[in-house]
XYZ file of C-alpha atoms in Angstrom:
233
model
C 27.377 -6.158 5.502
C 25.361 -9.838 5.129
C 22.461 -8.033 5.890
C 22.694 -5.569 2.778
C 24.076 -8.335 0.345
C 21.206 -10.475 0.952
C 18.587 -6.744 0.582
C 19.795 -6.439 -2.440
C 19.543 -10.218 -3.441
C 15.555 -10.138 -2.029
C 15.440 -6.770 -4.243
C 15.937 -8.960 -7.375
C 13.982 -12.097 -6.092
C 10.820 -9.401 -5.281
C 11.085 -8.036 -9.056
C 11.230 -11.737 -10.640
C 8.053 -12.232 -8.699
C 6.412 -9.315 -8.853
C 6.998 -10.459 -13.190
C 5.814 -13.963 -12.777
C 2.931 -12.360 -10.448
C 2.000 -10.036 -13.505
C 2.607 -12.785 -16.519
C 0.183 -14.723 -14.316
C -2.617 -12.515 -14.662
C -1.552 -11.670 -18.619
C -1.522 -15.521 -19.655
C -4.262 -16.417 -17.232
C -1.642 -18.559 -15.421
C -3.915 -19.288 -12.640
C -1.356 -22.244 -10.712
C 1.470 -19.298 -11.278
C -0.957 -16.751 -9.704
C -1.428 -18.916 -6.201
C 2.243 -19.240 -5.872
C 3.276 -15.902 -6.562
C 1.025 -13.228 -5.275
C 0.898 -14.888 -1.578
C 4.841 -14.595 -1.780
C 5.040 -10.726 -2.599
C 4.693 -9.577 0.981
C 7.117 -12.032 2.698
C 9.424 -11.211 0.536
C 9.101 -7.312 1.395
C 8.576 -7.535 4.911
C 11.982 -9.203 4.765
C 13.759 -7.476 2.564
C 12.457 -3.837 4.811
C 14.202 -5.647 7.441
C 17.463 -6.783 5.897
C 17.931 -2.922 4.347
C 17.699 -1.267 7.481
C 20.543 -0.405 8.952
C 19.353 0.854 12.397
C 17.635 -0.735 15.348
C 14.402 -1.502 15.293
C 11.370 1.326 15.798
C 8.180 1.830 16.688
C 7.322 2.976 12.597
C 9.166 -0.206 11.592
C 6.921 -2.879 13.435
C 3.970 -1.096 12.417
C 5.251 -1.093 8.956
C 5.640 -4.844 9.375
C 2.046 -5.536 10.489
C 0.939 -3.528 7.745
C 2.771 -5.762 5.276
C 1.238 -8.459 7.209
C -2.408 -7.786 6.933
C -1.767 -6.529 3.275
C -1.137 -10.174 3.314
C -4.089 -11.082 4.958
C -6.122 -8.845 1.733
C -4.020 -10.519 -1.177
C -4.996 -13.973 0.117
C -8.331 -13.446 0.650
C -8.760 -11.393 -2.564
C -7.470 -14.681 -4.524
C -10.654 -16.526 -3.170
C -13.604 -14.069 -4.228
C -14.505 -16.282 -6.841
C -15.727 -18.946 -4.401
C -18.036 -16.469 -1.759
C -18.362 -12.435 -1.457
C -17.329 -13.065 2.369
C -13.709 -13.105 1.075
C -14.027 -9.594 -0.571
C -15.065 -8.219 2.898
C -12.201 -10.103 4.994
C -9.881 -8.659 2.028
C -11.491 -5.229 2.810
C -10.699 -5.575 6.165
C -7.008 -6.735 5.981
C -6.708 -3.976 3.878
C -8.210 -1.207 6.074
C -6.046 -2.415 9.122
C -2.951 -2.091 7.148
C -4.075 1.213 6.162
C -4.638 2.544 9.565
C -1.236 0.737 10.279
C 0.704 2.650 7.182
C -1.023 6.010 8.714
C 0.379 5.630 12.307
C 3.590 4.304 10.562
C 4.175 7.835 8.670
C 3.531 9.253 11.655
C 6.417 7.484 13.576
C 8.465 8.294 10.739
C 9.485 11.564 10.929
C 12.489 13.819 12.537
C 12.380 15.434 15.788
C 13.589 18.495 14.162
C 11.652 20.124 10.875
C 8.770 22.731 10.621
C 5.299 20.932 11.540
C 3.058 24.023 11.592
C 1.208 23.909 8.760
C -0.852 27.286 7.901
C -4.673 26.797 7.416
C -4.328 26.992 3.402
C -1.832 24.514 3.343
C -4.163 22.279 5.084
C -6.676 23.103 3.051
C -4.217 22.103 0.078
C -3.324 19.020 1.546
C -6.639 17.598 2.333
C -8.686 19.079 -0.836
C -7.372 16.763 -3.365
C -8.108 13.590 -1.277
C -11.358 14.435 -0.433
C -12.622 15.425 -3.286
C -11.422 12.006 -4.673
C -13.180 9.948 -2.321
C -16.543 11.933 -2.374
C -16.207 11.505 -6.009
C -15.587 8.125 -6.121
C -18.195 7.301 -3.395
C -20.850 9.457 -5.540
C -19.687 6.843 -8.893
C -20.390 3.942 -6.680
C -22.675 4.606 -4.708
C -26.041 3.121 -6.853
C -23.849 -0.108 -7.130
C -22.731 -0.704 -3.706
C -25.447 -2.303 -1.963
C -24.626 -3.632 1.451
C -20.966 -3.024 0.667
C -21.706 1.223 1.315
C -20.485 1.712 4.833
C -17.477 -0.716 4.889
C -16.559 0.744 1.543
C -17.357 4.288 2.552
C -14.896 3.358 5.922
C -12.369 1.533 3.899
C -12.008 5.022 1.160
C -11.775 7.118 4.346
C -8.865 5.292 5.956
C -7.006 4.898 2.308
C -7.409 9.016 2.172
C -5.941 9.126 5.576
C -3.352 7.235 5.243
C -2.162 9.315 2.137
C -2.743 12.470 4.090
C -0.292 10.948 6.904
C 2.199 10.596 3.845
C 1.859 14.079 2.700
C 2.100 15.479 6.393
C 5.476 14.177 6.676
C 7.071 17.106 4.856
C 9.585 18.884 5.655
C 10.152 16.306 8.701
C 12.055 13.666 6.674
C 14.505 13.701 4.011
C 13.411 14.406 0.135
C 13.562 10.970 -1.327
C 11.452 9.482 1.213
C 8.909 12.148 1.685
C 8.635 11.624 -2.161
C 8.665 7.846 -2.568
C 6.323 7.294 0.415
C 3.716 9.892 -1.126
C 4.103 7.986 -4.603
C 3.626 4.781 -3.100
C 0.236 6.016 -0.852
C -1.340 7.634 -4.225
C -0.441 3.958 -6.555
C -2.367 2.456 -3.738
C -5.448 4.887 -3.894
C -5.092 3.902 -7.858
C -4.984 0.412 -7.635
C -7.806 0.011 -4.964
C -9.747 2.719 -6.889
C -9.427 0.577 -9.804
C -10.723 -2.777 -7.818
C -13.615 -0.886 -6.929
C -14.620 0.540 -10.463
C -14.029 -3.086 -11.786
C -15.814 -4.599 -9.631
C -18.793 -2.284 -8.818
C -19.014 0.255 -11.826
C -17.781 -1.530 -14.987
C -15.563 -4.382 -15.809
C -12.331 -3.564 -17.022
C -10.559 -4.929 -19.959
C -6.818 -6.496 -18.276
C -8.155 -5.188 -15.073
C -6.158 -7.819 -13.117
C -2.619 -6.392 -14.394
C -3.425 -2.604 -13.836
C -4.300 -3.955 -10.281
C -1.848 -5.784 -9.370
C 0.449 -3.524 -11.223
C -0.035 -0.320 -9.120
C -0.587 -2.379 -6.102
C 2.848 -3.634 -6.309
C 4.557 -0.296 -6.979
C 2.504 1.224 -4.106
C 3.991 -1.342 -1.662
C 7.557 -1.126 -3.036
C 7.836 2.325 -2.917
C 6.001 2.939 0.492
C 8.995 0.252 2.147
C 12.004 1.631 0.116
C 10.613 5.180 0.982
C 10.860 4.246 4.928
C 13.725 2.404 4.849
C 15.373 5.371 3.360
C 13.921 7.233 6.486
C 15.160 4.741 8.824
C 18.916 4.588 7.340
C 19.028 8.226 6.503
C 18.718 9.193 10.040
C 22.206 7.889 10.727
């Protein structure tokens, strides 16, 4: 009963953040900006844990390190401005926590539900993502540089990971089949958009749109497990 009084209280502290992270990045408050974004994923990691009510699993630790080197990404993102080496360790926390999220879904599904999938469907579920990352390779790619194969690696494990959210249909309940998928396409958004900014053209309040998907994509992804988790029980 502690343990879902103080979920809901981290629910609230998690929004007030997730606000001063945003008003950071609208007012150019840079001093709010280093206290707030490295606080985000704490404050999820713990709040997955205090909302679970069920022992721990295999999909929850994994979870957990995926929050963690999301982490890893968000700090080293914060420090581009000094050396590109911090974009590529940011790339890389980020591609380990998507692997992470992908093996997570995996974890997270019931023993019982229909996983035979016919070709077409396959075809249906794969189509979309692919097309998305061969397009948004194809926009990049004259831009890229050196940055083509761990970007090329990094859209290919985002895609997956999204594909391991879709392929838990049918195995889980509704709400968390659905929150998990919206959460795995906000982050395909918000890292799309990094890219685009960054390697295609500058956008105008790029920062926000960012940070702003990025922080949906994470919320829903953990409230969409933890509704697995509890609703098994």
């Amino acid at each position: 009963m502690q343990d879902e009084k103080t979920a809901k209280i981290l629910k609230f502290v998690f929004v007030g953040i997730a606000i001063a992270e945003l008003s950071s990045h609208a007012f150019g408050w840079t001093f709010l900006n280093e206290f707030t974004k490295p606080l985000l994923m704490p404050v999820l990691l713990v709040y997955l844990r205090k909302g679970m009510k069920v022992p721990v699993n295999l999909s929850f630790i994994l979870a957990v390190f995926a929050l963690v080197f999301s982490w890893f990404g968000d700090v080293a993102l914060m420090y581009v401005y000094k050396d590109d080496i911090y974009f590529l360790i940011g790339l890389g926390g980020f591609a380990v926590a998507q692997a992470l999220y992908f093996f997570s879904f995996k974890h997270a599904k019931d023993q019982e539900g229909d996983d035979n999938f016919s070709p077409f469907q396959h075809v249906l579920n794969v189509l979309p993502f692919a097309v998305f990352a061969i397009g948004l390779l194809w926009t990049l790619w004259p831009t890229l540089g050196d940055l083509k194969l761990p970007v090329t690696v990094y859209a290919s494990l985002i895609s997956m990971m999204a594909l391991g959210a879709v392929y838990r249909n049918g195995r889980t309940n509704t709400e968390s089949f659905n929150q998990v998928v919206f959460g795995a396409i906000l982050f395909i958004l918000s890292d799309s958009l990094i890219a685009i900014n960054k390697f295609y053209a500058p956008m105008e309040n790029a920062s926000i749109w960012i940070m702003g998907t990025y922080i949906l994509a994470q919320w829903n992804i953990i409230n969409g497990l933890q509704k697995h988790y509890n609703g098994k029980y």
